[in-house]
Amino acid sequence: MITCVVRYTIDPKKIAAFERFGSRWMELVQAHGGTHHGYFLPAEGASDEALALFSFPSLAAYEEYRHLFGRDPEFIAADRIRDESGCVLRYERTFMRPLLPGDLAGG
């Protein structure tokens, strides 16, 4: 399993647009073989940082999903929410390998 962690710098005045953007991407990840673990939005502290975490069974499965970017009309429409609203100022993507409860059972 591979988990993608996306760290966003967002416009705090455009949280509603970011929530629309995130809701759409959660649907798309789920529809294309991934598991979305959610978006984590500002509550206290920094008001311009948000995170998203989602997993795919393998890097190859993630790459199949990524192949749809800029090609699939639903993906283009989801990105349009971000682009037209200006809710995302920048983002960075990191891949991690999760250690989950039970992974080291009996170890």
Coordinates of N, CA and C in Angstrom, one line a residue:
M1 N 0.8 -1.2 0.0 CA 0.0 0.0 0.0 C 0.9 1.2 0.0
I2 N 0.4 2.3 -0.7 CA 1.1 3.5 -0.7 C 0.1 4.6 -0.4
T3 N 0.5 5.5 0.5 CA -0.3 6.6 0.9 C 0.3 7.9 0.4
C4 N -0.6 8.7 -0.2 CA -0.2 10.0 -0.7 C -0.7 11.0 0.4
V5 N 0.3 11.9 0.8 CA 0.0 12.9 1.8 C 0.2 14.2 1.0
V6 N -0.9 15.0 0.9 CA -0.8 16.3 0.2 C -1.0 17.4 1.3
R7 N 0.0 18.3 1.3 CA 0.0 19.4 2.2 C -0.3 20.7 1.4
Y8 N -1.4 21.3 1.8 CA -1.9 22.5 1.0 C -1.7 23.7 1.8
T9 N -1.3 24.8 1.2 CA -1.5 26.2 1.7 C -2.7 26.7 1.0
I10 N -3.7 27.1 1.8 CA -5.0 27.5 1.3 C -5.2 29.0 1.7
D11 N -6.2 29.5 0.9 CA -6.7 30.9 1.3 C -7.7 30.7 2.3
P12 N -7.5 31.2 3.6 CA -8.4 31.0 4.7 C -9.8 31.6 4.4
K13 N -9.9 32.5 3.5 CA -11.2 33.2 3.2 C -12.0 32.3 2.2
K14 N -11.3 31.2 1.7 CA -12.0 30.4 0.6 C -12.1 29.0 1.1
I15 N -12.4 28.8 2.4 CA -12.5 27.4 2.9 C -13.7 26.7 2.3
A16 N -14.8 27.4 2.0 CA -16.0 26.7 1.4 C -15.6 26.1 0.0
A17 N -14.9 26.9 -0.7 CA -14.5 26.4 -2.1 C -13.5 25.2 -1.9
F18 N -12.6 25.3 -0.9 CA -11.7 24.2 -0.7 C -12.5 22.9 -0.3
E19 N -13.5 23.1 0.5 CA -14.3 21.9 0.9 C -15.0 21.3 -0.3
R20 N -15.5 22.1 -1.2 CA -16.1 21.6 -2.5 C -15.1 20.9 -3.3
F21 N -13.9 21.4 -3.4 CA -12.8 20.8 -4.1 C -12.5 19.5 -3.5
G22 N -12.3 19.4 -2.2 CA -11.9 18.2 -1.5 C -13.0 17.2 -1.6
S23 N -14.3 17.6 -1.4 CA -15.4 16.6 -1.5 C -15.4 15.9 -2.9
R24 N -15.1 16.6 -3.9 CA -15.1 16.1 -5.3 C -13.9 15.1 -5.4
W25 N -12.8 15.5 -4.9 CA -11.6 14.6 -5.0 C -11.8 13.3 -4.2
M26 N -12.4 13.4 -3.0 CA -12.7 12.2 -2.3 C -13.5 11.2 -3.1
E27 N -14.5 11.7 -3.8 CA -15.3 10.8 -4.6 C -14.5 10.2 -5.7
L28 N -13.7 11.0 -6.4 CA -12.9 10.5 -7.5 C -11.9 9.5 -7.1
V29 N -11.2 9.7 -6.0 CA -10.2 8.7 -5.5 C -10.9 7.4 -5.2
Q30 N -12.1 7.4 -4.5 CA -12.8 6.2 -4.2 C -13.3 5.5 -5.5
A31 N -13.7 6.3 -6.5 CA -14.3 5.7 -7.7 C -13.2 5.1 -8.6
H32 N -11.9 5.4 -8.3 CA -10.8 4.9 -9.2 C -9.8 4.0 -8.4
G33 N -10.3 3.3 -7.4 CA -9.6 2.3 -6.8 C -8.8 2.7 -5.5
G34 N -8.9 3.9 -5.1 CA -8.2 4.3 -3.9 C -9.1 4.4 -2.7
T35 N -8.5 4.6 -1.5 CA -9.2 4.8 -0.3 C -8.8 6.2 0.2
H36 N -9.8 7.1 0.3 CA -9.5 8.5 0.8 C -9.7 8.5 2.3
H37 N -8.7 9.0 3.0 CA -8.8 9.1 4.4 C -9.3 10.4 4.9
G38 N -9.6 11.3 4.0 CA -10.1 12.6 4.3 C -9.2 13.8 4.2
Y39 N -9.8 14.9 4.3 CA -9.1 16.2 4.3 C -9.1 16.7 5.7
F40 N -8.0 17.3 6.1 CA -7.9 17.8 7.5 C -7.7 19.3 7.4
L41 N -8.7 20.1 7.9 CA -8.8 21.5 7.7 C -8.4 22.2 8.9
P42 N -8.1 23.5 8.8 CA -7.7 24.3 10.0 C -8.8 24.3 11.0
A43 N -8.4 24.2 12.3 CA -9.3 24.3 13.4 C -8.7 25.3 14.4
E44 N -7.5 25.1 14.9 CA -6.8 26.0 15.7 C -5.4 26.1 15.2
G45 N -4.7 27.2 15.6 CA -3.4 27.4 15.1 C -3.4 27.9 13.7
A46 N -2.4 27.5 12.8 CA -2.3 28.0 11.5 C -3.7 27.9 10.7
S47 N -4.1 29.0 10.1 CA -5.4 28.9 9.4 C -5.3 28.7 7.9
D48 N -4.0 28.5 7.5 CA -3.9 28.4 6.0 C -3.3 27.0 5.6
E49 N -3.3 26.1 6.5 CA -2.8 24.8 6.2 C -3.8 23.7 6.2
A50 N -3.8 22.8 5.2 CA -4.8 21.7 5.2 C -4.0 20.5 4.6
L51 N -4.5 19.3 5.0 CA -3.9 18.0 4.6 C -4.9 17.1 3.9
A52 N -4.4 16.3 3.0 CA -5.3 15.2 2.5 C -4.4 14.0 2.5
L53 N -5.1 12.8 2.8 CA -4.4 11.6 2.8 C -5.3 10.6 2.1
F54 N -4.7 9.9 1.1 CA -5.4 8.8 0.4 C -4.4 7.7 0.0
S55 N -4.9 6.5 0.0 CA -4.0 5.3 -0.3 C -4.5 4.6 -1.5
F56 N -3.5 3.9 -2.2 CA -3.8 3.0 -3.3 C -3.1 1.7 -2.9
P57 N -3.5 0.6 -3.5 CA -2.9 -0.7 -3.1 C -1.4 -0.8 -3.5
S58 N -1.0 0.0 -4.5 CA 0.4 0.0 -5.0 C 0.7 1.3 -5.7
L59 N 1.9 1.5 -6.0 CA 2.3 2.7 -6.7 C 1.8 2.6 -8.2
A60 N 1.8 1.4 -8.7 CA 1.2 1.2 -10.1 C -0.2 1.6 -10.1
A61 N -1.0 1.2 -9.1 CA -2.4 1.6 -9.1 C -2.6 3.1 -9.0
Y62 N -1.7 3.7 -8.2 CA -1.8 5.2 -8.1 C -1.4 5.8 -9.5
E63 N -0.5 5.3 -10.2 CA -0.1 5.8 -11.5 C -1.2 5.7 -12.5
E64 N -2.0 4.6 -12.4 CA -3.2 4.5 -13.3 C -4.2 5.6 -13.0
Y65 N -4.4 5.9 -11.8 CA -5.3 7.0 -11.4 C -4.7 8.3 -11.9
R66 N -3.4 8.6 -11.7 CA -2.8 9.8 -12.1 C -2.8 10.0 -13.6
H67 N -2.9 8.9 -14.3 CA -3.0 9.0 -15.8 C -4.2 9.7 -16.3
L68 N -5.2 9.8 -15.4 CA -6.5 10.4 -15.8 C -6.5 11.9 -15.6
F69 N -5.5 12.5 -14.9 CA -5.4 13.9 -14.7 C -5.2 14.6 -16.1
G70 N -6.0 15.7 -16.2 CA -5.9 16.5 -17.5 C -6.5 15.8 -18.7
R71 N -7.1 14.6 -18.5 CA -7.7 13.8 -19.6 C -9.2 13.5 -19.3
D72 N -9.5 13.1 -18.1 CA -10.8 12.7 -17.8 C -11.6 13.9 -17.5
P73 N -12.8 14.1 -18.1 CA -13.6 15.3 -17.8 C -14.0 15.5 -16.3
E74 N -14.2 14.5 -15.6 CA -14.5 14.6 -14.1 C -13.3 15.2 -13.4
F75 N -12.1 14.7 -13.7 CA -10.9 15.2 -13.1 C -10.6 16.7 -13.5
I76 N -10.9 17.0 -14.7 CA -10.7 18.4 -15.2 C -11.7 19.3 -14.4
A77 N -12.9 18.9 -14.3 CA -13.9 19.7 -13.6 C -13.6 19.9 -12.1
A78 N -13.0 18.8 -11.5 CA -12.6 18.9 -10.1 C -11.5 20.0 -9.9
D79 N -10.5 19.9 -10.8 CA -9.4 20.9 -10.8 C -9.9 22.3 -11.0
R80 N -10.9 22.4 -11.8 CA -11.5 23.7 -12.2 C -12.0 24.4 -10.9
I81 N -12.5 23.7 -9.9 CA -13.0 24.2 -8.7 C -11.8 25.0 -8.0
R82 N -10.7 24.3 -7.9 CA -9.5 24.8 -7.3 C -9.0 26.1 -8.1
D83 N -8.9 25.9 -9.4 CA -8.3 26.9 -10.2 C -9.2 28.2 -10.3
E84 N -10.5 28.0 -10.4 CA -11.3 29.2 -10.6 C -11.6 29.9 -9.2
S85 N -11.5 29.2 -8.1 CA -11.8 29.8 -6.8 C -10.5 30.4 -6.2
G86 N -9.4 29.9 -6.6 CA -8.1 30.3 -6.0 C -8.0 29.9 -4.5
C87 N -8.7 28.8 -4.2 CA -8.6 28.3 -2.8 C -7.3 27.7 -2.4
V88 N -6.6 27.2 -3.3 CA -5.3 26.6 -3.1 C -4.2 27.5 -3.6
L89 N -3.3 27.9 -2.7 CA -2.2 28.8 -3.0 C -1.0 27.9 -3.5
R90 N -0.7 26.8 -2.9 CA 0.3 25.9 -3.3 C 0.1 24.5 -2.6
Y91 N 0.7 23.5 -3.1 CA 0.6 22.2 -2.5 C 1.9 21.4 -2.8
E92 N 2.1 20.4 -1.9 CA 3.2 19.5 -2.1 C 2.7 18.1 -1.8
R93 N 3.2 17.1 -2.6 CA 2.8 15.7 -2.4 C 4.0 14.9 -2.0
T94 N 3.7 14.0 -1.0 CA 4.7 13.1 -0.5 C 4.0 11.7 -0.4
F95 N 4.8 10.7 -0.7 CA 4.3 9.3 -0.6 C 4.9 8.6 0.6
M96 N 4.0 7.9 1.4 CA 4.5 7.3 2.6 C 3.9 5.9 2.6
R97 N 4.5 5.0 3.4 CA 4.1 3.7 3.6 C 3.5 3.6 5.0
P98 N 2.2 3.3 5.1 CA 1.6 3.3 6.5 C 2.0 2.1 7.3
L99 N 2.1 2.4 8.6 CA 2.2 1.4 9.6 C 0.9 1.4 10.4
L100 N 0.1 0.4 10.3 CA -1.3 0.4 10.8 C -1.4 -0.5 12.0
P101 N -2.4 -0.3 12.9 CA -2.6 -1.2 14.0 C -2.7 -2.6 13.5
G102 N -2.0 -3.5 14.2 CA -2.0 -4.9 13.8 C -0.9 -5.3 12.9
D103 N -0.2 -4.3 12.3 CA 0.9 -4.7 11.3 C 2.0 -5.4 12.0
L104 N 2.3 -5.1 13.3 CA 3.4 -5.7 14.0 C 2.9 -6.7 15.1
A105 N 1.7 -7.2 14.9 CA 1.1 -8.1 15.9 C 2.0 -9.3 16.1
G106 N 2.2 -9.7 17.3 CA 3.0 -10.9 17.6 C 4.5 -10.7 17.4
G107 N 4.9 -9.4 17.0 CA 6.3 -9.2 16.7 C 7.1 -8.8 17.8

